[in-house]
Short mmCIF file of C-alpha atoms in Angstrom, two decimals:
data_model
loop_
_atom_site.label_atom_id
_atom_site.label_comp_id
_atom_site.label_asym_id
_atom_site.label_seq_id
_atom_site.Cartn_x
_atom_site.Cartn_y
_atom_site.Cartn_z
CA MET A 1 118.12 91.89 82.56
CA PRO A 2 119.38 92.21 78.99
CA ARG A 3 116.86 92.25 76.17
CA ASP A 4 117.11 90.18 73.02
CA GLY A 5 118.27 93.03 70.83
CA GLY A 6 117.49 96.75 70.85
CA THR A 7 116.16 98.99 73.59
CA GLY A 8 112.58 99.29 72.37
CA PRO A 9 110.43 102.38 72.06
CA GLY A 10 108.94 104.32 74.95
CA VAL A 11 105.29 103.80 75.79
CA GLY A 12 103.56 106.88 74.43
CA ALA A 13 104.20 109.63 71.94
CA GLY A 14 107.58 111.30 72.34
CA VAL A 15 108.38 109.73 75.71
CA ASP A 16 111.30 107.28 75.83
CA VAL A 17 110.80 105.44 79.10
CA ALA A 18 114.00 103.46 78.52
CA SER A 19 116.04 106.62 78.91
CA GLY A 20 114.93 106.98 82.50
CA VAL A 21 112.44 109.83 82.08
CA ASP A 22 110.97 110.73 85.46
CA VAL A 23 107.32 110.42 84.49
CA ALA A 24 105.86 110.52 87.96
CA SER A 25 107.22 113.67 89.59
CA GLY A 26 109.84 111.98 91.71
CA VAL A 27 109.51 108.32 90.70
CA ASP A 28 112.81 107.14 89.26
CA VAL A 29 111.65 105.10 86.28
CA ALA A 30 115.06 103.56 85.66
CA SER A 31 115.34 102.12 89.15
CA GLY A 32 111.67 101.75 90.02
CA VAL A 33 109.41 101.03 87.04
CA ASP A 34 111.52 100.71 83.93
CA VAL A 35 108.68 100.15 81.46
CA ALA A 36 111.03 99.66 78.51
CA SER A 37 113.79 97.50 79.92
CA GLY A 38 111.92 94.76 81.74
CA VAL A 39 113.76 95.27 85.03
CA ASP A 40 112.44 93.28 87.99
CA VAL A 41 110.60 96.27 89.41
CA ALA A 42 109.64 94.73 92.74
CA SER A 43 113.23 94.51 93.94
CA GLY A 44 114.93 97.02 91.62
CA ALA A 45 117.67 94.47 91.00
CA TRP A 46 118.75 92.36 88.04
CA PRO A 47 117.79 88.75 88.83
CA GLY A 48 120.62 87.28 86.80
CA GLN A 49 123.22 88.57 84.38
CA ASP A 50 122.36 85.90 81.83
CA GLU A 51 118.58 86.12 82.23
CA ARG A 52 116.81 87.62 79.24
CA VAL A 53 113.34 88.81 78.40
CA ALA A 54 111.77 88.70 74.96
CA GLN A 55 111.91 91.82 72.83
CA ASN A 56 108.18 92.42 73.23
CA VAL A 57 108.33 92.40 77.05
CA ALA A 58 108.05 95.98 78.29
CA LEU A 59 107.50 95.47 82.00
CA VAL A 60 108.06 92.73 84.57
CA ILE A 61 105.84 92.90 87.65
CA GLU A 62 106.45 90.75 90.69
CA THR A 63 103.10 89.90 92.23
CA SER A 64 102.47 90.92 95.82
CA GLY A 65 102.55 87.42 97.24
CA SER A 66 99.66 88.25 99.59
CA THR A 67 98.89 84.54 99.76
CA GLY A 68 102.56 83.55 99.90
CA VAL A 69 103.29 82.71 96.22
CA PRO A 70 104.87 85.68 94.37
CA LYS A 71 105.40 85.41 90.61
CA ARG A 72 107.14 87.53 87.97
CA VAL A 73 104.64 88.53 85.30
CA ALA A 74 105.93 89.62 81.87
CA LEU A 75 103.79 92.28 80.15
CA SER A 76 104.12 93.66 76.62
CA ALA A 77 103.73 97.31 75.68
CA ASP A 78 100.67 96.30 73.65
CA ALA A 79 98.99 94.79 76.73
CA LEU A 80 99.77 97.83 78.88
CA LEU A 81 98.47 100.26 76.27
CA ALA A 82 95.38 98.14 75.59
CA SER A 83 94.59 98.28 79.29
CA ALA A 84 95.14 102.05 79.42
CA ALA A 85 92.87 102.58 76.41
CA ALA A 86 90.13 100.37 77.84
CA SER A 87 90.32 102.22 81.15
CA ALA A 88 90.05 105.61 79.42
CA GLY A 89 87.02 104.40 77.49
CA ALA A 90 85.33 103.20 80.66
CA MET A 91 86.12 106.37 82.61
CA GLY A 92 85.05 108.94 80.05
CA GLY A 93 88.39 109.92 78.59
CA GLN A 94 92.06 110.49 79.32
CA GLY A 95 93.08 112.85 82.07
CA GLN A 96 95.53 113.49 84.89
CA TRP A 97 96.25 110.88 87.55
CA MET A 98 97.45 110.88 91.12
CA LEU A 99 99.94 108.12 91.93
CA ALA A 100 98.89 106.95 95.39
CA LEU A 101 100.02 103.31 95.11
CA PRO A 102 103.52 101.80 94.84
CA ALA A 103 104.68 102.00 91.25
CA HIS A 104 106.25 98.55 91.39
CA TYR A 105 102.80 96.94 91.50
CA VAL A 106 100.58 96.81 88.46
CA ALA A 107 97.96 99.32 89.68
CA GLY A 108 100.66 101.93 90.29
CA ALA A 109 102.53 101.11 87.09
CA GLN A 110 99.31 101.53 85.12
CA VAL A 111 98.91 105.06 86.51
CA LEU A 112 102.23 105.84 84.83
CA VAL A 113 101.23 104.13 81.57
CA ARG A 114 97.88 105.95 81.45
CA SER A 115 99.66 109.23 82.12
CA ILE A 116 102.11 108.64 79.30
CA ALA A 117 99.29 107.68 76.94
CA ALA A 118 97.37 110.83 77.92
CA GLU A 119 100.53 112.98 77.77
CA THR A 120 99.79 114.31 81.24
CA GLU A 121 102.07 114.46 84.27
CA PRO A 122 100.82 112.49 87.27
CA VAL A 123 100.84 113.99 90.74
CA TYR A 124 102.93 111.93 93.13
CA TYR A 125 101.36 111.37 96.55
CA GLY A 126 104.61 110.33 98.23
CA ASP A 127 105.90 107.44 100.30
CA GLY A 128 105.23 106.15 103.77
CA HIS A 129 102.07 105.69 105.83
CA PHE A 130 98.91 106.70 103.98
CA ASP A 131 97.56 109.95 105.36
CA PRO A 132 94.26 111.53 104.25
CA THR A 133 95.59 115.05 104.79
CA ARG A 134 98.56 114.44 102.48
CA PHE A 135 96.18 112.87 99.98
CA ALA A 136 94.02 116.02 100.00
CA GLU A 137 97.07 118.23 99.51
CA ALA A 138 98.21 116.15 96.52
CA ALA A 139 94.70 116.18 95.03
CA GLY A 140 94.83 119.97 95.08
CA ARG A 141 97.81 119.90 92.70
CA LEU A 142 95.81 118.22 89.92
CA GLU A 143 95.19 120.70 87.10
CA HIS A 144 93.44 118.74 84.34
CA ASP A 145 89.70 118.87 83.70
CA LEU A 146 89.54 115.09 84.20
CA ARG A 147 91.14 113.80 87.40
CA PHE A 148 91.61 110.17 88.45
CA VAL A 149 93.25 108.03 91.14
CA SER A 150 93.62 104.33 92.00
CA VAL A 151 93.38 103.24 95.64
CA VAL A 152 92.88 100.09 97.65
CA PRO A 153 89.93 99.68 100.05
CA VAL A 154 91.95 100.43 103.18
CA GLN A 155 92.96 103.80 101.71
CA LEU A 156 89.40 104.58 100.67
CA ALA A 157 88.15 103.67 104.14
CA ARG A 158 90.55 106.14 105.76
CA LEU A 159 89.53 108.89 103.35
CA VAL A 160 85.83 108.27 103.93
CA ALA A 161 86.29 108.14 107.71
CA ALA A 162 88.15 111.47 107.64
CA SER A 163 85.39 113.03 105.54
CA GLU A 164 82.71 111.66 107.85
CA SER A 165 84.53 113.08 110.87
CA GLY A 166 84.23 116.58 109.41
CA ASP A 167 87.54 117.02 107.56
CA ARG A 168 86.29 119.28 104.76
CA ALA A 169 89.59 119.23 102.86
CA VAL A 170 89.50 115.44 102.57
CA GLY A 171 85.83 115.50 101.62
CA ASP A 172 86.53 118.06 98.91
CA ALA A 173 89.44 115.95 97.66
CA LEU A 174 87.21 112.87 97.36
CA ARG A 175 84.68 114.84 95.32
CA ARG A 176 87.40 116.43 93.18
CA PHE A 177 88.06 113.19 91.30
CA ASP A 178 86.04 112.26 88.23
CA GLY A 179 86.87 108.62 88.88
CA ILE A 180 88.35 106.68 91.79
CA LEU A 181 89.36 103.12 90.94
CA VAL A 182 89.20 100.79 93.94
CA GLY A 183 90.92 97.42 93.60
CA GLY A 184 93.37 94.98 95.10
CA GLN A 185 90.69 93.27 97.17
CA ALA A 186 86.91 93.17 97.42
CA LEU A 187 85.07 96.42 98.13
CA THR A 188 82.41 95.82 100.76
CA PRO A 189 78.88 97.10 100.08
CA GLU A 190 79.04 99.07 103.31
CA LEU A 191 82.20 100.96 102.31
CA ARG A 192 80.83 101.54 98.81
CA GLU A 193 77.68 103.11 100.25
CA ARG A 194 79.66 105.33 102.61
CA ALA A 195 81.97 106.46 99.79
CA LEU A 196 79.04 107.28 97.52
CA ALA A 197 77.36 109.17 100.37
CA ALA A 198 80.55 111.21 100.74
CA GLY A 199 80.26 112.19 97.06
CA ALA A 200 83.07 109.97 95.74
CA ARG A 201 82.72 108.67 92.18
CA ILE A 202 84.10 105.17 92.59
CA LEU A 203 84.51 102.14 90.36
CA SER A 204 85.38 98.78 91.87
CA THR A 205 87.91 96.98 89.71
CA TYR A 206 88.81 93.34 89.20
CA GLY A 207 91.96 92.11 87.52
CA SER A 208 95.54 91.16 88.22
CA SER A 209 99.10 91.62 87.02
CA GLU A 210 98.36 88.87 84.48
CA THR A 211 95.67 91.12 82.93
CA ALA A 212 97.77 94.31 83.06
CA GLY A 213 95.62 95.53 85.95
CA GLY A 214 91.89 95.96 86.33
CA CYS A 215 89.91 94.71 83.33
CA VAL A 216 86.44 94.52 84.92
CA TYR A 217 84.87 97.71 86.30
CA ASP A 218 81.80 97.40 88.51
CA GLY A 219 81.23 93.90 87.20
CA ARG A 220 81.48 94.79 83.51
CA PRO A 221 84.49 93.82 81.33
CA ILE A 222 86.09 96.91 79.79
CA GLY A 223 87.45 97.36 76.27
CA THR A 224 87.47 94.07 74.36
CA THR A 225 88.06 91.93 77.43
CA ASN A 226 86.10 88.67 77.56
CA VAL A 227 85.30 86.87 80.82
CA ARG A 228 83.75 83.44 81.19
CA ALA A 229 83.23 80.88 83.95
CA VAL A 230 84.46 77.34 83.37
CA ASP A 231 83.43 74.84 86.04
CA GLY A 232 82.88 77.75 88.41
CA LEU A 233 86.31 79.32 87.79
CA LEU A 234 86.75 82.62 85.97
CA GLU A 235 88.86 82.86 82.80
CA ILE A 236 89.81 86.06 80.97
CA ALA A 237 90.76 86.71 77.32
CA GLY A 238 91.74 89.86 75.46
CA PRO A 239 94.66 92.05 74.41
CA VAL A 240 95.52 92.89 78.04
CA LEU A 241 96.89 89.42 78.85
CA ALA A 242 100.48 88.99 79.97
CA GLU A 243 103.03 87.03 77.96
CA GLY A 244 103.40 84.66 80.90
CA TYR A 245 105.68 84.17 83.90
CA LEU A 246 109.32 85.04 83.57
CA GLY A 247 111.51 81.95 83.74
CA ASP A 248 108.58 79.63 84.52
CA GLN A 249 107.28 77.87 81.42
CA GLU A 250 105.45 75.24 83.47
CA ARG A 251 103.40 77.78 85.38
CA THR A 252 102.77 79.78 82.20
CA ALA A 253 101.39 76.68 80.46
CA ALA A 254 99.20 75.90 83.46
CA MET A 255 97.64 79.36 83.68
CA PHE A 256 97.40 80.44 80.02
CA HIS A 257 95.80 78.31 77.28
CA GLU A 258 94.22 78.52 73.82
CA ALA A 259 90.52 77.75 73.39
CA ASP A 260 87.74 78.85 71.04
CA GLY A 261 90.20 80.85 68.94
CA GLN A 262 91.38 82.95 71.89
CA ARG A 263 94.11 82.90 74.51
CA TRP A 264 92.68 82.61 78.03
CA TYR A 265 94.08 83.22 81.49
CA ARG A 266 92.87 80.93 84.28
CA THR A 267 92.41 83.32 87.20
CA GLY A 268 92.01 80.80 89.99
CA ASP A 269 89.00 82.80 91.21
CA LEU A 270 85.56 81.37 91.83
CA GLY A 271 82.85 83.31 90.07
CA ARG A 272 80.03 83.49 87.57
CA VAL A 273 79.03 85.49 84.50
CA ASP A 274 75.32 86.10 83.98
CA SER A 275 73.43 86.24 80.70
CA GLU A 276 74.11 89.99 80.38
CA GLY A 277 77.86 89.57 80.87
CA THR A 278 78.02 90.85 84.44
CA VAL A 279 80.88 89.25 86.37
CA SER A 280 80.53 88.21 90.02
CA VAL A 281 83.69 87.23 91.88
CA LEU A 282 83.10 84.88 94.81
CA GLY A 283 86.66 84.47 96.05
CA ARG A 284 89.85 82.53 95.55
CA ALA A 285 89.47 78.86 94.74
CA ASP A 286 92.49 78.17 96.95
CA ASN A 287 90.95 80.09 99.86
CA VAL A 288 88.59 77.26 100.76
CA ILE A 289 88.98 75.11 103.87
CA ILE A 290 87.32 71.93 105.10
CA SER A 291 85.94 72.49 108.59
CA GLY A 292 84.18 69.58 110.23
CA GLY A 293 83.79 67.92 106.86
CA GLU A 294 82.17 70.97 105.22
CA LYS A 295 83.67 73.33 102.65
CA VAL A 296 84.00 76.91 103.88
CA LEU A 297 84.84 79.78 101.51
CA LEU A 298 86.92 82.15 103.61
CA ASP A 299 86.23 85.06 101.27
CA ALA A 300 82.50 84.64 101.97
CA VAL A 301 83.19 84.61 105.70
CA GLU A 302 85.31 87.73 105.38
CA GLY A 303 82.60 89.50 103.40
CA ALA A 304 80.04 88.74 106.10
CA VAL A 305 82.37 89.83 108.90
CA ARG A 306 83.23 93.10 107.20
CA ALA A 307 79.57 94.11 107.17
CA LEU A 308 79.73 94.42 110.97
CA ASP A 309 80.45 97.78 112.56
CA GLY A 310 84.16 98.05 113.38
CA PHE A 311 85.14 95.08 111.21
CA GLY A 312 85.39 96.85 107.85
CA GLY A 313 89.08 96.04 107.41
CA ALA A 314 89.06 92.62 109.08
CA VAL A 315 90.85 89.64 107.57
CA VAL A 316 89.65 86.05 107.93
CA VAL A 317 92.29 83.32 107.87
CA ALA A 318 92.40 79.56 108.47
CA VAL A 319 93.90 78.08 111.63
CA ASP A 320 94.49 74.38 112.27
CA ASP A 321 92.14 72.79 114.81
CA GLU A 322 92.40 69.31 116.33
CA GLU A 323 88.65 68.76 116.36
CA TRP A 324 87.47 70.46 113.14
CA GLY A 325 90.59 70.25 110.95
CA GLN A 326 90.65 73.96 110.18
CA VAL A 327 88.54 76.86 111.40
CA PRO A 328 88.08 80.50 110.33
CA VAL A 329 89.61 83.13 112.60
CA VAL A 330 88.99 86.87 112.38
CA VAL A 331 91.96 89.24 112.65
CA VAL A 332 90.92 92.87 113.14
CA GLU A 333 92.52 96.11 114.25
CA ARG A 334 91.60 97.04 117.81
CA ASN A 335 88.76 99.58 118.01
CA SER A 336 85.84 100.32 120.30
CA SER A 337 83.19 98.72 118.07
CA ALA A 338 85.14 95.51 117.53
CA SER A 339 86.08 95.30 121.21
CA SER A 340 82.45 95.58 122.29
CA THR A 341 81.19 92.96 119.82
CA THR A 342 81.11 89.45 121.26
CA LEU A 343 82.35 86.38 119.46
CA ALA A 344 78.85 84.90 119.82
CA ALA A 345 77.38 87.87 117.93
CA VAL A 346 79.93 87.52 115.14
CA ARG A 347 79.34 83.77 114.90
CA ALA A 348 75.57 84.23 114.71
CA HIS A 349 75.91 86.92 112.04
CA VAL A 350 78.22 84.80 109.85
CA ALA A 351 76.24 81.58 110.37
CA GLU A 352 73.09 83.29 109.12
CA ARG A 353 74.83 84.42 105.92
CA ALA A 354 77.35 81.67 105.18
CA GLY A 355 76.30 78.63 107.22
CA ARG A 356 77.17 77.26 110.66
CA ALA A 357 80.48 75.75 109.55
CA ALA A 358 81.62 79.22 108.48
CA ALA A 359 81.16 80.76 111.94
CA PRO A 360 84.58 82.05 113.16
CA ALA A 361 86.20 80.20 116.04
CA ALA A 362 87.94 83.26 117.43
CA ILE A 363 88.53 86.99 117.07
CA VAL A 364 92.12 88.20 117.32
CA GLN A 365 92.54 91.95 117.86
CA VAL A 366 95.84 93.59 116.87
CA ASP A 367 97.18 97.12 117.07
CA ALA A 368 97.76 97.16 113.32
CA LEU A 369 96.95 94.65 110.60
CA PRO A 370 99.98 93.55 108.58
CA HIS A 371 99.93 94.95 105.05
CA LEU A 372 102.12 94.56 101.98
CA SER A 373 103.54 97.66 100.31
CA SER A 374 100.77 97.31 97.70
CA GLY A 375 98.22 98.09 100.42
CA LYS A 376 96.79 94.57 100.39
CA PRO A 377 96.55 92.64 103.67
CA ASP A 378 99.50 90.35 104.27
CA ARG A 379 97.49 87.17 104.77
CA VAL A 380 100.53 85.03 105.45
CA ALA A 381 101.52 87.27 108.36
CA ALA A 382 97.90 87.54 109.55
CA ARG A 383 97.59 83.76 109.51
CA GLN A 384 100.70 83.45 111.67
CA VAL A 385 99.39 86.03 114.15
CA ALA A 386 96.09 84.16 114.38
CA ALA A 387 97.84 80.81 114.89
CA ASP A 388 100.07 82.24 117.63
CA GLU A 389 97.18 83.91 119.47
CA THR A 390 94.88 80.89 119.35
CA ALA A 391 97.47 78.20 120.11
#
């Protein structure tokens, strides 16, 4: 993807990312996350010989498409560095990072940016299935006084479970970090409590590729980020915002707009901001169904389900129903607790917390939940599994 003149500087003092410096101990920046050239990092391929990015675009991230609509987000070096600086301020300083997430998603790419800004070398966890033992071994290679890592909830859950089962090495690894960022999807109160009990210093993060990664930590905007709710939908402003969507001016205009002297990003998330500036995220505005004439927020159903023993990683999806229009269905990995919990018990639990219309119509147990390479649940695949099993 040629640039409009020049190669651009590297992100960080004395590090020219455009030259292909291996900044992540085995991550090939030129073919994986080329921060200076604007390569389409999700596929590692040039989308079109004649396609160009603006000179200020440092990184193009293809979103995960967990809901079926991937986009290519164009980020400037200024936005990436603003995010790294805000993160360092919120976490007590710059330090050394472990890269435990794919570098072609924004959370992984930001580990590289923060490392460059801190002039430290990240420790590379490796590829393949996430394994707590390998994680503990990688954590042992961190040498800086301040040590950080970004994970998604499913990874944290496996680490906590290993620690709870008596794996001292994993428990020590959890406590070795000065900060563990947890993002990509909502962190349940139950998992947060278990992680804290295991001695992990965690921060739940909220953000997206359009905000250069997490910009709200534990409900508080970091750096100079501003968050507001407009008609129940969250909007974000600040120096971390993306330039827009590559090759999609219509979508860019729909999601980014000027108001009150600032440029705002419409997140598409339902939420509120209280008088003290604390942000509460309620779920995706497009993850609402009409069941029997009533609105049902699937994220609320999922939150209630995940509070049940054995359902911590469950996904709730919508399935078409002749009588009700659409109904919530729970998809969960097969385990003894989930297998022994009746549908009636789950329905009663959810109805008490989210209303009768929100009660799931079925529970589908699978050997393994489908996940994207980012670690997020693949909701499109889960929805298809649920539809097939309940047909």
